[in-house]
Amino acid sequence: MKKFVEESWLVLVMGIGFALLLAGTQAALQGRIHENQREATRQAIAEVLPGVATTEQREVEGYQVYEGFDDQGRLLGWVIEGSGTGFVDRITLVVGLDVDKTRITGVKVTSNVETPGLGNKIEDAAWIGQFEGLDAERRVDITMAAPDRDDNKVQAITGATLSSVYTADIVNAILDTVRPKLEAP
Amino acid sequence: MADGKVSDFTQFREGVVDNNPVLVQLLGMCPALAVSNTLENAIVMGGAATFVVVMSNLVTSLLRHQIKPHVRILIFTLTISTFVTIADLFLRAHLFDVSRKLGPFVPLIIVNCMIISRAEVVAIRNGLKRSLADAFGIGVGFTLALSVVGVIREILGSGTLLNYPVTPAAFEPHLWIIMVLPPGAFLTLGVIIGIVNYVRQRDRKGGAA
């Protein structure tokens, strides 16, 4: 026992010291880290549901749903956050839905690690903006040709068809699962 | 390299030039390849690694008379992982966007052999001043090497530098998409290491080109 303490006291002391240091750092910074994450969510909501002033968060079928209200307190629509399999790893995105639940007001990818320069174009406004205004009551499909808006289609990214398909799959899954359960509060 | 005759400044310069961790020692290759696709990523990664190697050398050098030889690796690892975690928390709090782009590569500094090798080679047997000079040299050398790769890959692959467009409109970055992808990292780093070795060999022959 004496030998054990002699040999290892420094490891024990350092372990305790470093644990306290880490706990202190975590306590000092976690408020800001959470604030950063909340701010990122707020920005994403504002982008997919223009005009939103306040939100009310609840959970529907395992998805985070934000009811969005304008500055008069009237219901503007919903923003639903969901994630699913991507080409590389999971993709997380938010879908905005208008108050009638018939039209997609916007989609924004909030987290992805798709291939840089190819698959990660799913986060570019130029591509993801295609979802804006699509019919929320039908499936969104991916097409290789020039998109036909009447068929509720979005054109795939050249060289990243699968990332495009997976993104649309997540949007469709959110619409299928959550949309029928939404009710004006 | 760590004998008593060289000055602290020489020790610093060794890390930046003659003994550059990435270009000469070929250590720390994982972040050098993975997060050098833009200059911003390279600088932030270099800064985080510099902080960790400085703190690791500081702690190791201060405790060098107390550390028992057979538990030293354990102590190095403990120290390094503590400061890596602190660096990661700091980035998530103050540089949120970059920390999301760097993803797991900041926590992975823990297993960067460049850092543990400085504790083992220098800090455990040298005083504080020498150990810190060494750590800053290695940190600056690592950051510079990553930045050179980052500048080349960002300009060719994305047509930007620190996110500002820098190439003429006629330049088509998407033709150079490979520079953003992993093979671009290997190609760029390979060419740079080749040039560095060529220059070093020429210098060793007495400057005859």
CSV table of N, CA and C in Angstrom, one decimal, chain B residues 80-141:
chain,number,residue,atom,x,y,z
B,80,ILE,N,-2.7,16.2,-21.3
B,80,ILE,CA,-3.1,16.6,-22.7
B,80,ILE,C,-4.6,16.6,-22.9
B,81,SER,N,-5.2,15.5,-22.4
B,81,SER,CA,-6.6,15.4,-22.6
B,81,SER,C,-7.4,16.5,-21.8
B,82,THR,N,-6.9,16.8,-20.6
B,82,THR,CA,-7.5,17.9,-19.9
B,82,THR,C,-7.5,19.2,-20.7
B,83,PHE,N,-6.4,19.6,-21.2
B,83,PHE,CA,-6.3,20.9,-21.9
B,83,PHE,C,-6.9,20.8,-23.3
B,84,VAL,N,-7.0,19.7,-23.9
B,84,VAL,CA,-7.7,19.6,-25.2
B,84,VAL,C,-9.2,19.8,-24.9
B,85,THR,N,-9.7,19.2,-23.8
B,85,THR,CA,-11.1,19.4,-23.5
B,85,THR,C,-11.4,20.9,-23.2
B,86,ILE,N,-10.5,21.6,-22.5
B,86,ILE,CA,-10.7,23.0,-22.2
B,86,ILE,C,-10.7,23.8,-23.6
B,87,ALA,N,-9.8,23.4,-24.5
B,87,ALA,CA,-9.7,24.1,-25.8
B,87,ALA,C,-11.0,23.9,-26.5
B,88,ASP,N,-11.5,22.7,-26.5
B,88,ASP,CA,-12.7,22.4,-27.2
B,88,ASP,C,-13.9,23.2,-26.7
B,89,LEU,N,-14.0,23.2,-25.3
B,89,LEU,CA,-15.1,24.0,-24.7
B,89,LEU,C,-15.0,25.5,-25.1
B,90,PHE,N,-13.8,26.0,-25.0
B,90,PHE,CA,-13.6,27.4,-25.4
B,90,PHE,C,-14.0,27.7,-26.8
B,91,LEU,N,-13.6,26.8,-27.8
B,91,LEU,CA,-14.0,27.0,-29.1
B,91,LEU,C,-15.6,27.0,-29.3
B,92,ARG,N,-16.2,26.0,-28.6
B,92,ARG,CA,-17.6,25.9,-28.7
B,92,ARG,C,-18.3,27.1,-28.1
B,93,ALA,N,-17.7,27.8,-27.2
B,93,ALA,CA,-18.3,28.9,-26.5
B,93,ALA,C,-18.1,30.2,-27.3
B,94,HIS,N,-16.8,30.3,-27.9
B,94,HIS,CA,-16.5,31.6,-28.5
B,94,HIS,C,-16.3,31.6,-30.0
B,95,LEU,N,-16.1,30.4,-30.6
B,95,LEU,CA,-15.9,30.4,-32.1
B,95,LEU,C,-16.8,29.2,-32.6
B,96,PHE,N,-18.2,29.4,-32.3
B,96,PHE,CA,-19.1,28.3,-32.5
B,96,PHE,C,-19.1,27.8,-33.9
B,97,ASP,N,-19.1,28.7,-34.9
B,97,ASP,CA,-19.2,28.2,-36.3
B,97,ASP,C,-18.0,27.4,-36.7
B,98,VAL,N,-16.8,27.9,-36.4
B,98,VAL,CA,-15.6,27.2,-36.7
B,98,VAL,C,-15.5,25.8,-36.0
B,99,SER,N,-15.9,25.8,-34.7
B,99,SER,CA,-15.9,24.6,-34.0
B,99,SER,C,-16.8,23.5,-34.6
B,100,ARG,N,-17.9,24.0,-35.2
B,100,ARG,CA,-18.8,23.0,-35.8
B,100,ARG,C,-18.1,22.4,-37.1
B,101,LYS,N,-17.3,23.3,-37.8
B,101,LYS,CA,-16.6,22.8,-39.0
B,101,LYS,C,-15.5,21.8,-38.6
B,102,LEU,N,-14.8,22.1,-37.5
B,102,LEU,CA,-13.7,21.2,-37.1
B,102,LEU,C,-14.2,19.9,-36.6
B,103,GLY,N,-15.4,19.9,-36.1
B,103,GLY,CA,-16.1,18.7,-35.6
B,103,GLY,C,-15.2,17.9,-34.6
B,104,PRO,N,-14.9,16.6,-34.9
B,104,PRO,CA,-14.2,15.8,-33.9
B,104,PRO,C,-12.7,16.1,-33.9
B,105,PHE,N,-12.2,16.9,-34.8
B,105,PHE,CA,-10.8,17.0,-34.9
B,105,PHE,C,-10.1,17.8,-33.8
B,106,VAL,N,-10.9,18.6,-33.1
B,106,VAL,CA,-10.3,19.3,-31.9
B,106,VAL,C,-10.1,18.2,-30.8
B,107,PRO,N,-11.2,17.5,-30.4
B,107,PRO,CA,-10.9,16.4,-29.4
B,107,PRO,C,-9.8,15.4,-29.8
B,108,LEU,N,-9.6,15.2,-31.1
B,108,LEU,CA,-8.6,14.3,-31.6
B,108,LEU,C,-7.2,14.8,-31.4
B,109,ILE,N,-7.0,16.0,-31.0
B,109,ILE,CA,-5.7,16.5,-30.6
B,109,ILE,C,-5.1,15.6,-29.5
B,110,ILE,N,-6.0,15.1,-28.7
B,110,ILE,CA,-5.5,14.2,-27.6
B,110,ILE,C,-4.5,13.1,-28.1
B,111,VAL,N,-4.8,12.6,-29.3
B,111,VAL,CA,-4.0,11.5,-29.7
B,111,VAL,C,-2.9,11.9,-30.7
B,112,ASN,N,-2.7,13.3,-30.8
B,112,ASN,CA,-1.7,13.8,-31.7
B,112,ASN,C,-0.3,13.5,-31.1
B,113,CYS,N,0.5,12.7,-31.8
B,113,CYS,CA,1.8,12.3,-31.2
B,113,CYS,C,2.7,13.4,-31.2
B,114,MET,N,2.5,14.4,-32.0
B,114,MET,CA,3.4,15.6,-32.0
B,114,MET,C,3.4,16.2,-30.6
B,115,ILE,N,2.3,16.2,-29.9
B,115,ILE,CA,2.3,16.9,-28.5
B,115,ILE,C,2.9,16.0,-27.5
B,116,ILE,N,2.6,14.7,-27.5
B,116,ILE,CA,3.1,13.8,-26.4
B,116,ILE,C,4.7,13.7,-26.6
B,117,SER,N,5.1,13.8,-27.9
B,117,SER,CA,6.5,13.6,-28.1
B,117,SER,C,7.3,14.8,-27.6
B,118,ARG,N,6.7,16.0,-27.5
B,118,ARG,CA,7.4,17.1,-26.9
B,118,ARG,C,7.6,17.0,-25.4
B,119,ALA,N,6.5,16.4,-24.8
B,119,ALA,CA,6.6,16.1,-23.3
B,119,ALA,C,7.8,15.1,-23.1
B,120,GLU,N,7.8,14.1,-23.9
B,120,GLU,CA,8.7,13.0,-23.7
B,120,GLU,C,10.2,13.4,-24.0
B,121,VAL,N,10.3,14.1,-25.1
B,121,VAL,CA,11.7,14.5,-25.6
B,121,VAL,C,12.2,15.7,-24.9
B,122,VAL,N,11.4,16.7,-24.6
B,122,VAL,CA,12.0,17.9,-24.1
B,122,VAL,C,11.5,18.3,-22.7
B,123,ALA,N,10.2,18.4,-22.5
B,123,ALA,CA,9.7,18.9,-21.2
B,123,ALA,C,10.1,18.1,-20.0
B,124,ILE,N,10.2,16.8,-20.1
B,124,ILE,CA,10.4,16.0,-18.9
B,124,ILE,C,11.9,16.1,-18.4
B,125,ARG,N,12.8,16.6,-19.3
B,125,ARG,CA,14.2,16.7,-18.9
B,125,ARG,C,14.8,18.1,-19.0
B,126,ASN,N,13.9,19.1,-19.2
B,126,ASN,CA,14.4,20.5,-19.3
B,126,ASN,C,13.6,21.5,-18.4
B,127,GLY,N,14.2,22.6,-18.2
B,127,GLY,CA,13.5,23.7,-17.4
B,127,GLY,C,12.4,24.3,-18.1
B,128,LEU,N,11.7,25.2,-17.3
B,128,LEU,CA,10.5,25.8,-17.8
B,128,LEU,C,10.7,26.6,-19.1
B,129,LYS,N,11.8,27.5,-19.1
B,129,LYS,CA,12.0,28.4,-20.2
B,129,LYS,C,12.2,27.6,-21.5
B,130,ARG,N,13.1,26.6,-21.4
B,130,ARG,CA,13.4,25.8,-22.6
B,130,ARG,C,12.2,25.0,-23.1
B,131,SER,N,11.4,24.5,-22.1
B,131,SER,CA,10.2,23.7,-22.5
B,131,SER,C,9.2,24.6,-23.2
B,132,LEU,N,9.0,25.8,-22.7
B,132,LEU,CA,8.0,26.7,-23.3
B,132,LEU,C,8.5,27.2,-24.7
B,133,ALA,N,9.8,27.5,-24.8
B,133,ALA,CA,10.3,27.9,-26.1
B,133,ALA,C,10.1,26.8,-27.1
B,134,ASP,N,10.3,25.5,-26.7
B,134,ASP,CA,10.1,24.4,-27.6
B,134,ASP,C,8.6,24.3,-28.0
B,135,ALA,N,7.7,24.4,-27.0
B,135,ALA,CA,6.3,24.3,-27.3
B,135,ALA,C,5.8,25.3,-28.2
B,136,PHE,N,6.2,26.6,-28.0
B,136,PHE,CA,5.8,27.6,-28.9
B,136,PHE,C,6.4,27.4,-30.3
B,137,GLY,N,7.6,26.9,-30.4
B,137,GLY,CA,8.2,26.6,-31.7
B,137,GLY,C,7.4,25.6,-32.5
B,138,ILE,N,7.1,24.5,-31.8
B,138,ILE,CA,6.3,23.4,-32.4
B,138,ILE,C,4.9,23.9,-32.8
B,139,GLY,N,4.3,24.7,-31.9
B,139,GLY,CA,3.0,25.2,-32.1
B,139,GLY,C,2.9,26.1,-33.4
B,140,VAL,N,3.9,27.0,-33.4
B,140,VAL,CA,4.0,28.0,-34.6
B,140,VAL,C,4.3,27.2,-35.9
B,141,GLY,N,5.2,26.2,-35.8
B,141,GLY,CA,5.6,25.4,-36.9
B,141,GLY,C,4.4,24.7,-37.5
